[in-house]
């Protein structure tokens, strides 16, 4: 088992966390000096894990991008497939079985939501766990073979949010009538949510290139990670109805007299590749693909502080980061997709327990 530590990695799990210091990454450091305990490999040999969600009883669900399988992980046991989503299309460029979300009413409806690509389209569907009932498609729309987005989460308001890439069609991102290049907000039944900025539309924000991460802070502010093309990856504060500029602006640039909203933080595209994000306390966590690192950023009342980098190159490409109900930090790697060099045991799911807890 690999032990990886960083001095203040879990400081964000408390409401009064200090600013993040320069990262300390070591394969042989002592857990006594770390905010997180040693890294625990929860599962290995996963076929490109993507979505992650925690069930009320303590189990974890994971999606496999290329196989279309949903896996269930129980403590101390090997992952068990619980569903293969039909018609999943994994083109060479992008897509597959991506995001995963648990119904806020899971104790009553037992529903699991999934985001996936089929030939020429994106679907959001749901199915009851531990049942043979088919996947019910609640939303489907046309989409190209690349820039598929894919994160799926229920927000604090009980509505379902989905990040949708532009499908490699730049013009779509600026077209409010097109669901590509958007963040969507829908009801649990797949209808445009009440209070959306464009009446009768599922669109919550637009002008996006490709997004794979959304998260909320304790005040209900929504953040999203976005892949740039040539120069700048972004972390944005998402406001309903705002236009985030793609393809007219990449990174921080001319807002067009307020037409576009600039990001809070940008990174060189070679150093980040921000996919999943998560919030705990006053820290935003960002899983980096291209940069092969975990980035932590202090949350400063709707602004972002100075980013710090952790685990650089230790596990390779990082796709998903989530904070479990017990405060532990979970990460997934993404080295078997064809863009990273797989290591023995890849892809893996890693858990960092809060300091002083197992």
Short mmCIF file of C-alpha atoms in Angstrom, two decimals:
data_model
loop_
_atom_site.label_atom_id
_atom_site.label_comp_id
_atom_site.label_asym_id
_atom_site.label_seq_id
_atom_site.Cartn_x
_atom_site.Cartn_y
_atom_site.Cartn_z
CA UNK A 1 0.00 0.00 0.00
CA UNK A 2 1.30 3.45 -0.91
CA UNK A 3 1.34 6.06 1.83
CA UNK A 4 1.09 9.63 0.55
CA UNK A 5 0.73 12.66 2.76
CA UNK A 6 0.50 16.41 2.54
CA UNK A 7 0.68 18.71 5.52
CA UNK A 8 -2.66 20.46 5.24
CA UNK A 9 -4.55 18.31 2.78
CA UNK A 10 -7.58 17.83 5.02
CA UNK A 11 -7.51 21.22 6.66
CA UNK A 12 -10.50 22.16 4.51
CA UNK A 13 -12.69 19.65 6.31
CA UNK A 14 -13.04 22.08 9.17
CA UNK A 15 -14.85 25.38 8.99
CA UNK A 16 -11.92 27.37 10.40
CA UNK A 17 -9.21 25.95 8.15
CA UNK A 18 -6.00 27.94 7.78
CA UNK A 19 -4.78 28.98 4.31
CA UNK A 20 -3.18 26.10 2.45
CA UNK A 21 0.59 26.00 2.72
CA UNK A 22 3.01 24.81 0.05
CA UNK A 23 2.36 21.11 -0.55
CA UNK A 24 4.53 18.43 0.98
CA UNK A 25 4.29 15.19 -0.98
CA UNK A 26 6.22 12.13 0.11
CA UNK A 27 5.87 8.41 -0.26
CA UNK A 28 7.36 7.80 3.16
CA UNK A 29 6.09 10.62 5.36
CA UNK A 30 4.54 10.00 8.75
CA UNK A 31 0.76 10.20 8.96
CA UNK A 32 1.09 11.81 12.37
CA UNK A 33 2.07 15.09 10.67
CA UNK A 34 -0.67 14.98 8.05
CA UNK A 35 -4.26 16.18 7.93
CA UNK A 36 -5.08 12.89 6.20
CA UNK A 37 -4.06 9.43 7.21
CA UNK A 38 -2.28 7.01 4.89
CA UNK A 39 -3.71 6.30 1.47
CA UNK A 40 -5.88 3.19 1.41
CA UNK A 41 -6.48 1.47 -1.89
CA UNK A 42 -10.17 0.66 -1.78
CA UNK A 43 -10.20 -1.05 -5.19
CA UNK A 44 -7.80 -1.77 -8.04
CA UNK A 45 -8.17 -3.03 -11.59
CA UNK A 46 -11.22 -0.84 -12.30
CA UNK A 47 -11.89 -0.20 -16.01
CA UNK A 48 -11.69 3.62 -16.10
CA UNK A 49 -13.79 4.71 -13.09
CA UNK A 50 -15.66 7.97 -13.64
CA UNK A 51 -18.75 8.73 -11.53
CA UNK A 52 -18.86 8.19 -7.76
CA UNK A 53 -21.64 8.50 -5.21
CA UNK A 54 -22.17 7.35 -1.64
CA UNK A 55 -25.23 5.38 -0.56
CA UNK A 56 -26.96 6.17 2.76
CA UNK A 57 -25.91 2.82 4.24
CA UNK A 58 -22.21 3.46 3.70
CA UNK A 59 -21.60 1.67 0.39
CA UNK A 60 -20.15 3.44 -2.64
CA UNK A 61 -21.24 3.27 -6.29
CA UNK A 62 -18.75 3.74 -9.13
CA UNK A 63 -19.31 3.88 -12.90
CA UNK A 64 -16.93 2.27 -15.37
CA UNK A 65 -16.66 4.51 -18.38
CA UNK A 66 -15.91 1.94 -21.07
CA UNK A 67 -17.89 -1.10 -19.90
CA UNK A 68 -21.15 0.62 -18.97
CA UNK A 69 -21.11 -1.09 -15.58
CA UNK A 70 -22.11 0.36 -12.22
CA UNK A 71 -20.09 -1.18 -9.38
CA UNK A 72 -20.97 -1.34 -5.70
CA UNK A 73 -18.19 -1.22 -3.13
CA UNK A 74 -18.70 -2.47 0.41
CA UNK A 75 -16.02 -2.01 3.05
CA UNK A 76 -13.42 -4.75 2.86
CA UNK A 77 -14.99 -6.44 -0.19
CA UNK A 78 -14.26 -6.56 -3.90
CA UNK A 79 -16.44 -4.34 -6.11
CA UNK A 80 -19.59 -6.06 -7.34
CA UNK A 81 -21.39 -5.11 -10.59
CA UNK A 82 -24.99 -4.13 -9.90
CA UNK A 83 -26.05 -2.87 -13.33
CA UNK A 84 -24.85 -2.65 -16.92
CA UNK A 85 -26.39 0.38 -18.58
CA UNK A 86 -27.57 -0.54 -22.10
CA UNK A 87 -26.56 1.21 -25.33
CA UNK A 88 -23.56 2.99 -23.83
CA UNK A 89 -21.39 4.28 -26.68
CA UNK A 90 -17.73 4.90 -26.03
CA UNK A 91 -16.22 6.59 -29.09
CA UNK A 92 -12.50 7.01 -29.47
CA UNK A 93 -12.70 10.68 -28.54
CA UNK A 94 -14.89 10.87 -25.46
CA UNK A 95 -18.06 9.69 -23.76
CA UNK A 96 -19.17 6.40 -22.23
CA UNK A 97 -20.86 5.87 -18.86
CA UNK A 98 -19.95 8.99 -16.92
CA UNK A 99 -21.72 10.74 -14.04
CA UNK A 100 -23.61 9.13 -11.18
CA UNK A 101 -25.98 10.58 -8.58
CA UNK A 102 -28.08 9.17 -5.76
CA UNK A 103 -31.65 10.38 -5.35
CA UNK A 104 -32.12 12.70 -2.36
CA UNK A 105 -35.15 10.50 -1.60
CA UNK A 106 -33.19 7.26 -1.92
CA UNK A 107 -34.60 5.82 1.30
CA UNK A 108 -38.03 5.99 -0.34
CA UNK A 109 -37.44 5.59 -4.09
CA UNK A 110 -34.14 3.62 -4.26
CA UNK A 111 -33.18 5.51 -7.43
CA UNK A 112 -29.72 5.91 -8.98
CA UNK A 113 -29.18 8.44 -11.78
CA UNK A 114 -26.61 8.04 -14.58
CA UNK A 115 -25.25 10.24 -17.38
CA UNK A 116 -24.01 8.48 -20.50
CA UNK A 117 -23.47 8.74 -24.23
CA UNK A 118 -25.19 6.71 -26.90
CA UNK A 119 -24.50 6.99 -30.62
CA UNK A 120 -25.12 10.65 -31.51
CA UNK A 121 -26.71 11.63 -28.20
CA UNK A 122 -26.42 12.09 -24.45
CA UNK A 123 -28.85 10.47 -22.06
CA UNK A 124 -29.65 10.98 -18.42
CA UNK A 125 -31.42 8.00 -16.97
CA UNK A 126 -32.36 6.43 -13.67
CA UNK A 127 -32.96 2.98 -12.27
CA UNK A 128 -33.89 1.43 -8.92
CA UNK A 129 -30.92 -0.18 -7.23
CA UNK A 130 -31.16 -3.93 -6.55
CA UNK A 131 -33.87 -4.31 -9.17
CA UNK A 132 -34.20 -5.68 -12.69
CA UNK A 133 -36.33 -2.74 -13.77
CA UNK A 134 -34.91 -1.14 -16.94
CA UNK A 135 -33.11 2.19 -17.02
CA UNK A 136 -35.65 4.95 -17.51
CA UNK A 137 -34.35 7.72 -19.79
CA UNK A 138 -35.51 11.07 -18.41
CA UNK A 139 -33.60 13.35 -20.82
CA UNK A 140 -31.97 12.77 -24.21
CA UNK A 141 -30.51 15.24 -26.72
CA UNK A 142 -28.19 15.24 -29.72
CA UNK A 143 -24.46 15.41 -29.10
CA UNK A 144 -21.18 14.87 -30.95
CA UNK A 145 -18.46 12.35 -30.16
CA UNK A 146 -16.24 14.63 -28.09
CA UNK A 147 -16.40 17.10 -25.20
CA UNK A 148 -19.12 15.12 -23.43
CA UNK A 149 -18.91 16.72 -19.98
CA UNK A 150 -20.64 14.22 -17.76
CA UNK A 151 -20.78 15.23 -14.09
CA UNK A 152 -24.16 14.64 -12.48
CA UNK A 153 -25.10 15.86 -8.99
CA UNK A 154 -28.12 16.83 -6.97
CA UNK A 155 -27.78 20.37 -5.65
CA UNK A 156 -28.75 21.75 -2.25
CA UNK A 157 -32.12 22.69 -3.79
CA UNK A 158 -32.95 19.05 -4.61
CA UNK A 159 -32.66 19.65 -8.37
CA UNK A 160 -30.42 17.58 -10.64
CA UNK A 161 -27.47 19.36 -12.29
CA UNK A 162 -25.51 18.05 -15.28
CA UNK A 163 -22.40 19.40 -16.96
CA UNK A 164 -22.55 19.09 -20.75
CA UNK A 165 -19.61 19.71 -23.06
CA UNK A 166 -20.07 21.43 -26.40
CA UNK A 167 -19.83 18.23 -28.45
CA UNK A 168 -16.92 19.76 -30.36
CA UNK A 169 -19.35 22.34 -31.75
CA UNK A 170 -18.20 25.77 -30.58
CA UNK A 171 -21.30 27.56 -31.84
CA UNK A 172 -23.52 25.35 -29.68
CA UNK A 173 -22.04 26.79 -26.48
CA UNK A 174 -23.40 30.26 -27.33
CA UNK A 175 -26.84 29.06 -28.46
CA UNK A 176 -29.26 29.09 -25.48
CA UNK A 177 -31.61 26.78 -27.38
CA UNK A 178 -28.93 24.06 -27.67
CA UNK A 179 -28.19 21.95 -24.58
CA UNK A 180 -24.53 21.44 -25.52
CA UNK A 181 -21.89 23.58 -23.81
CA UNK A 182 -24.15 24.14 -20.80
CA UNK A 183 -24.82 23.33 -17.19
CA UNK A 184 -28.33 21.92 -16.97
CA UNK A 185 -30.74 22.06 -14.04
CA UNK A 186 -33.65 19.64 -14.18
CA UNK A 187 -36.19 18.08 -11.85
CA UNK A 188 -35.71 14.47 -10.71
CA UNK A 189 -38.14 13.55 -13.51
CA UNK A 190 -36.03 15.26 -16.19
CA UNK A 191 -38.09 18.41 -16.75
CA UNK A 192 -36.68 21.96 -16.79
CA UNK A 193 -36.52 22.98 -13.15
CA UNK A 194 -38.70 25.78 -11.79
CA UNK A 195 -36.79 29.05 -11.49
CA UNK A 196 -34.38 28.38 -14.37
CA UNK A 197 -33.17 31.59 -16.05
CA UNK A 198 -34.65 30.72 -19.45
CA UNK A 199 -38.34 29.78 -19.06
CA UNK A 200 -39.12 26.26 -20.22
CA UNK A 201 -35.43 25.44 -20.71
CA UNK A 202 -33.13 23.13 -18.76
CA UNK A 203 -30.21 25.56 -19.24
CA UNK A 204 -28.70 27.00 -16.05
CA UNK A 205 -25.52 28.54 -17.50
CA UNK A 206 -23.93 28.57 -20.96
CA UNK A 207 -20.83 29.48 -22.94
CA UNK A 208 -18.89 26.42 -21.74
CA UNK A 209 -16.35 24.34 -23.67
CA UNK A 210 -16.19 21.14 -21.61
CA UNK A 211 -16.96 20.74 -17.91
CA UNK A 212 -16.51 17.71 -15.69
CA UNK A 213 -16.87 19.06 -12.18
CA UNK A 214 -19.48 20.86 -10.06
CA UNK A 215 -19.69 21.42 -6.31
CA UNK A 216 -21.35 23.72 -3.78
CA UNK A 217 -19.95 25.44 -0.71
CA UNK A 218 -21.74 25.76 2.64
CA UNK A 219 -23.46 28.95 1.48
CA UNK A 220 -24.90 27.26 -1.59
CA UNK A 221 -22.50 28.87 -4.09
CA UNK A 222 -21.84 26.66 -7.09
CA UNK A 223 -18.39 26.11 -8.61
CA UNK A 224 -17.48 24.34 -11.85
CA UNK A 225 -14.25 23.15 -13.46
CA UNK A 226 -13.76 23.64 -17.19
CA UNK A 227 -11.17 22.43 -19.68
CA UNK A 228 -9.59 25.09 -21.85
CA UNK A 229 -8.22 24.42 -25.30
CA UNK A 230 -4.78 25.98 -25.72
CA UNK A 231 -4.03 28.26 -22.81
CA UNK A 232 -6.26 28.22 -19.73
CA UNK A 233 -8.27 25.74 -17.69
CA UNK A 234 -10.82 27.38 -15.40
CA UNK A 235 -12.65 27.28 -12.09
CA UNK A 236 -15.85 29.31 -12.35
CA UNK A 237 -18.41 30.59 -9.88
CA UNK A 238 -21.66 29.64 -11.59
CA UNK A 239 -24.53 32.10 -11.64
CA UNK A 240 -27.87 31.31 -13.31
CA UNK A 241 -28.15 32.65 -16.83
CA UNK A 242 -24.52 33.76 -17.04
CA UNK A 243 -22.47 33.31 -20.20
CA UNK A 244 -18.94 31.99 -19.53
CA UNK A 245 -17.54 33.06 -22.85
CA UNK A 246 -16.55 30.03 -24.91
CA UNK A 247 -15.52 30.20 -27.76
CA UNK A 248 -15.09 33.99 -27.69
CA UNK A 249 -12.99 33.98 -24.52
CA UNK A 250 -10.66 31.35 -23.04
CA UNK A 251 -9.60 32.04 -19.47
CA UNK A 252 -9.70 35.63 -18.23
CA UNK A 253 -10.39 38.12 -20.99
CA UNK A 254 -12.63 40.83 -22.37
CA UNK A 255 -16.11 40.45 -20.86
CA UNK A 256 -17.74 42.27 -23.78
CA UNK A 257 -19.17 44.98 -21.54
CA UNK A 258 -20.49 42.44 -19.08
CA UNK A 259 -21.75 39.91 -21.62
CA UNK A 260 -19.28 37.25 -20.41
CA UNK A 261 -18.33 36.12 -16.91
CA UNK A 262 -14.64 35.59 -16.17
CA UNK A 263 -13.37 32.60 -14.15
CA UNK A 264 -12.21 32.93 -10.56
CA UNK A 265 -8.98 31.02 -11.17
CA UNK A 266 -7.17 29.75 -14.26
CA UNK A 267 -4.37 27.21 -14.77
CA UNK A 268 -2.10 26.53 -17.75
CA UNK A 269 -3.68 23.62 -19.61
CA UNK A 270 -0.54 21.51 -19.21
CA UNK A 271 -0.69 21.79 -15.42
CA UNK A 272 -4.29 20.99 -14.55
CA UNK A 273 -6.87 19.33 -16.80
CA UNK A 274 -9.48 19.84 -14.07
CA UNK A 275 -12.07 17.09 -13.92
CA UNK A 276 -14.01 16.32 -10.73
CA UNK A 277 -14.20 18.85 -7.90
CA UNK A 278 -15.45 18.69 -4.32
CA UNK A 279 -15.86 21.08 -1.40
CA UNK A 280 -15.23 20.40 2.25
CA UNK A 281 -15.30 23.21 4.77
CA UNK A 282 -13.36 26.11 3.27
CA UNK A 283 -11.40 24.15 0.69
CA UNK A 284 -12.14 23.30 -2.93
CA UNK A 285 -10.50 20.09 -4.18
CA UNK A 286 -9.75 19.65 -7.89
CA UNK A 287 -8.74 16.36 -9.54
CA UNK A 288 -6.21 17.02 -12.32
CA UNK A 289 -5.92 14.79 -15.39
CA UNK A 290 -3.27 16.42 -17.56
CA UNK A 291 -1.36 17.75 -14.55
CA UNK A 292 -1.64 14.42 -12.70
CA UNK A 293 -2.17 16.12 -9.37
CA UNK A 294 -4.70 17.12 -6.74
CA UNK A 295 -5.19 20.86 -6.38
CA UNK A 296 -6.55 22.51 -3.24
CA UNK A 297 -7.90 26.06 -3.27
CA UNK A 298 -9.09 28.05 -0.21
CA UNK A 299 -12.67 29.32 -0.45
CA UNK A 300 -12.84 32.97 0.57
CA UNK A 301 -16.52 33.99 0.68
CA UNK A 302 -17.20 33.48 -3.02
CA UNK A 303 -13.60 34.13 -4.07
CA UNK A 304 -10.73 31.68 -4.35
CA UNK A 305 -7.32 31.88 -2.69
CA UNK A 306 -3.95 30.67 -3.89
CA UNK A 307 -4.02 27.11 -5.28
CA UNK A 308 -1.66 24.48 -3.89
CA UNK A 309 -0.64 21.25 -5.60
CA UNK A 310 -0.46 17.77 -4.09
CA UNK A 311 0.26 14.16 -5.12
CA UNK A 312 1.89 15.35 -8.34
CA UNK A 313 2.64 12.30 -10.48
CA UNK A 314 2.10 9.90 -7.58
CA UNK A 315 -0.99 8.18 -9.00
CA UNK A 316 -1.04 9.52 -12.54
CA UNK A 317 -4.20 11.09 -13.96
CA UNK A 318 -6.87 11.90 -11.36
CA UNK A 319 -10.47 11.96 -12.57
CA UNK A 320 -12.83 12.18 -9.62
CA UNK A 321 -12.56 13.57 -6.11
CA UNK A 322 -15.36 13.32 -3.56
CA UNK A 323 -15.71 13.87 0.17
CA UNK A 324 -17.52 10.96 1.82
CA UNK A 325 -20.13 11.41 4.55
CA UNK A 326 -17.49 10.45 7.15
CA UNK A 327 -15.16 13.24 5.95
CA UNK A 328 -12.74 10.99 4.09
CA UNK A 329 -11.39 12.07 0.73
CA UNK A 330 -11.85 9.64 -2.18
CA UNK A 331 -9.97 9.80 -5.49
CA UNK A 332 -10.12 7.82 -8.71
CA UNK A 333 -7.38 7.48 -11.30
CA UNK A 334 -7.89 7.51 -15.06
CA UNK A 335 -4.81 5.87 -16.53
CA UNK A 336 -6.41 3.10 -18.62
CA UNK A 337 -8.31 5.32 -21.02
CA UNK A 338 -5.45 5.57 -23.51
CA UNK A 339 -4.12 8.98 -22.50
CA UNK A 340 -2.10 7.91 -19.49
CA UNK A 341 0.43 5.18 -18.85
CA UNK A 342 -1.31 2.46 -16.83
CA UNK A 343 0.54 1.24 -13.77
CA UNK A 344 0.18 -2.10 -12.08
CA UNK A 345 -3.21 -2.12 -10.36
CA UNK A 346 -4.75 0.69 -12.40
CA UNK A 347 -7.25 2.05 -12.39
CA UNK A 348 -7.65 2.44 -8.67
CA UNK A 349 -9.88 4.05 -6.06
CA UNK A 350 -8.06 5.63 -3.13
CA UNK A 351 -9.37 6.78 0.22
CA UNK A 352 -7.67 9.17 2.65
CA UNK A 353 -9.20 8.92 6.12
CA UNK A 354 -9.50 12.09 8.23
CA UNK A 355 -6.61 12.44 10.63
CA UNK A 356 -7.10 10.37 13.76
CA UNK A 357 -9.87 8.25 12.21
CA UNK A 358 -9.85 4.99 10.32
#
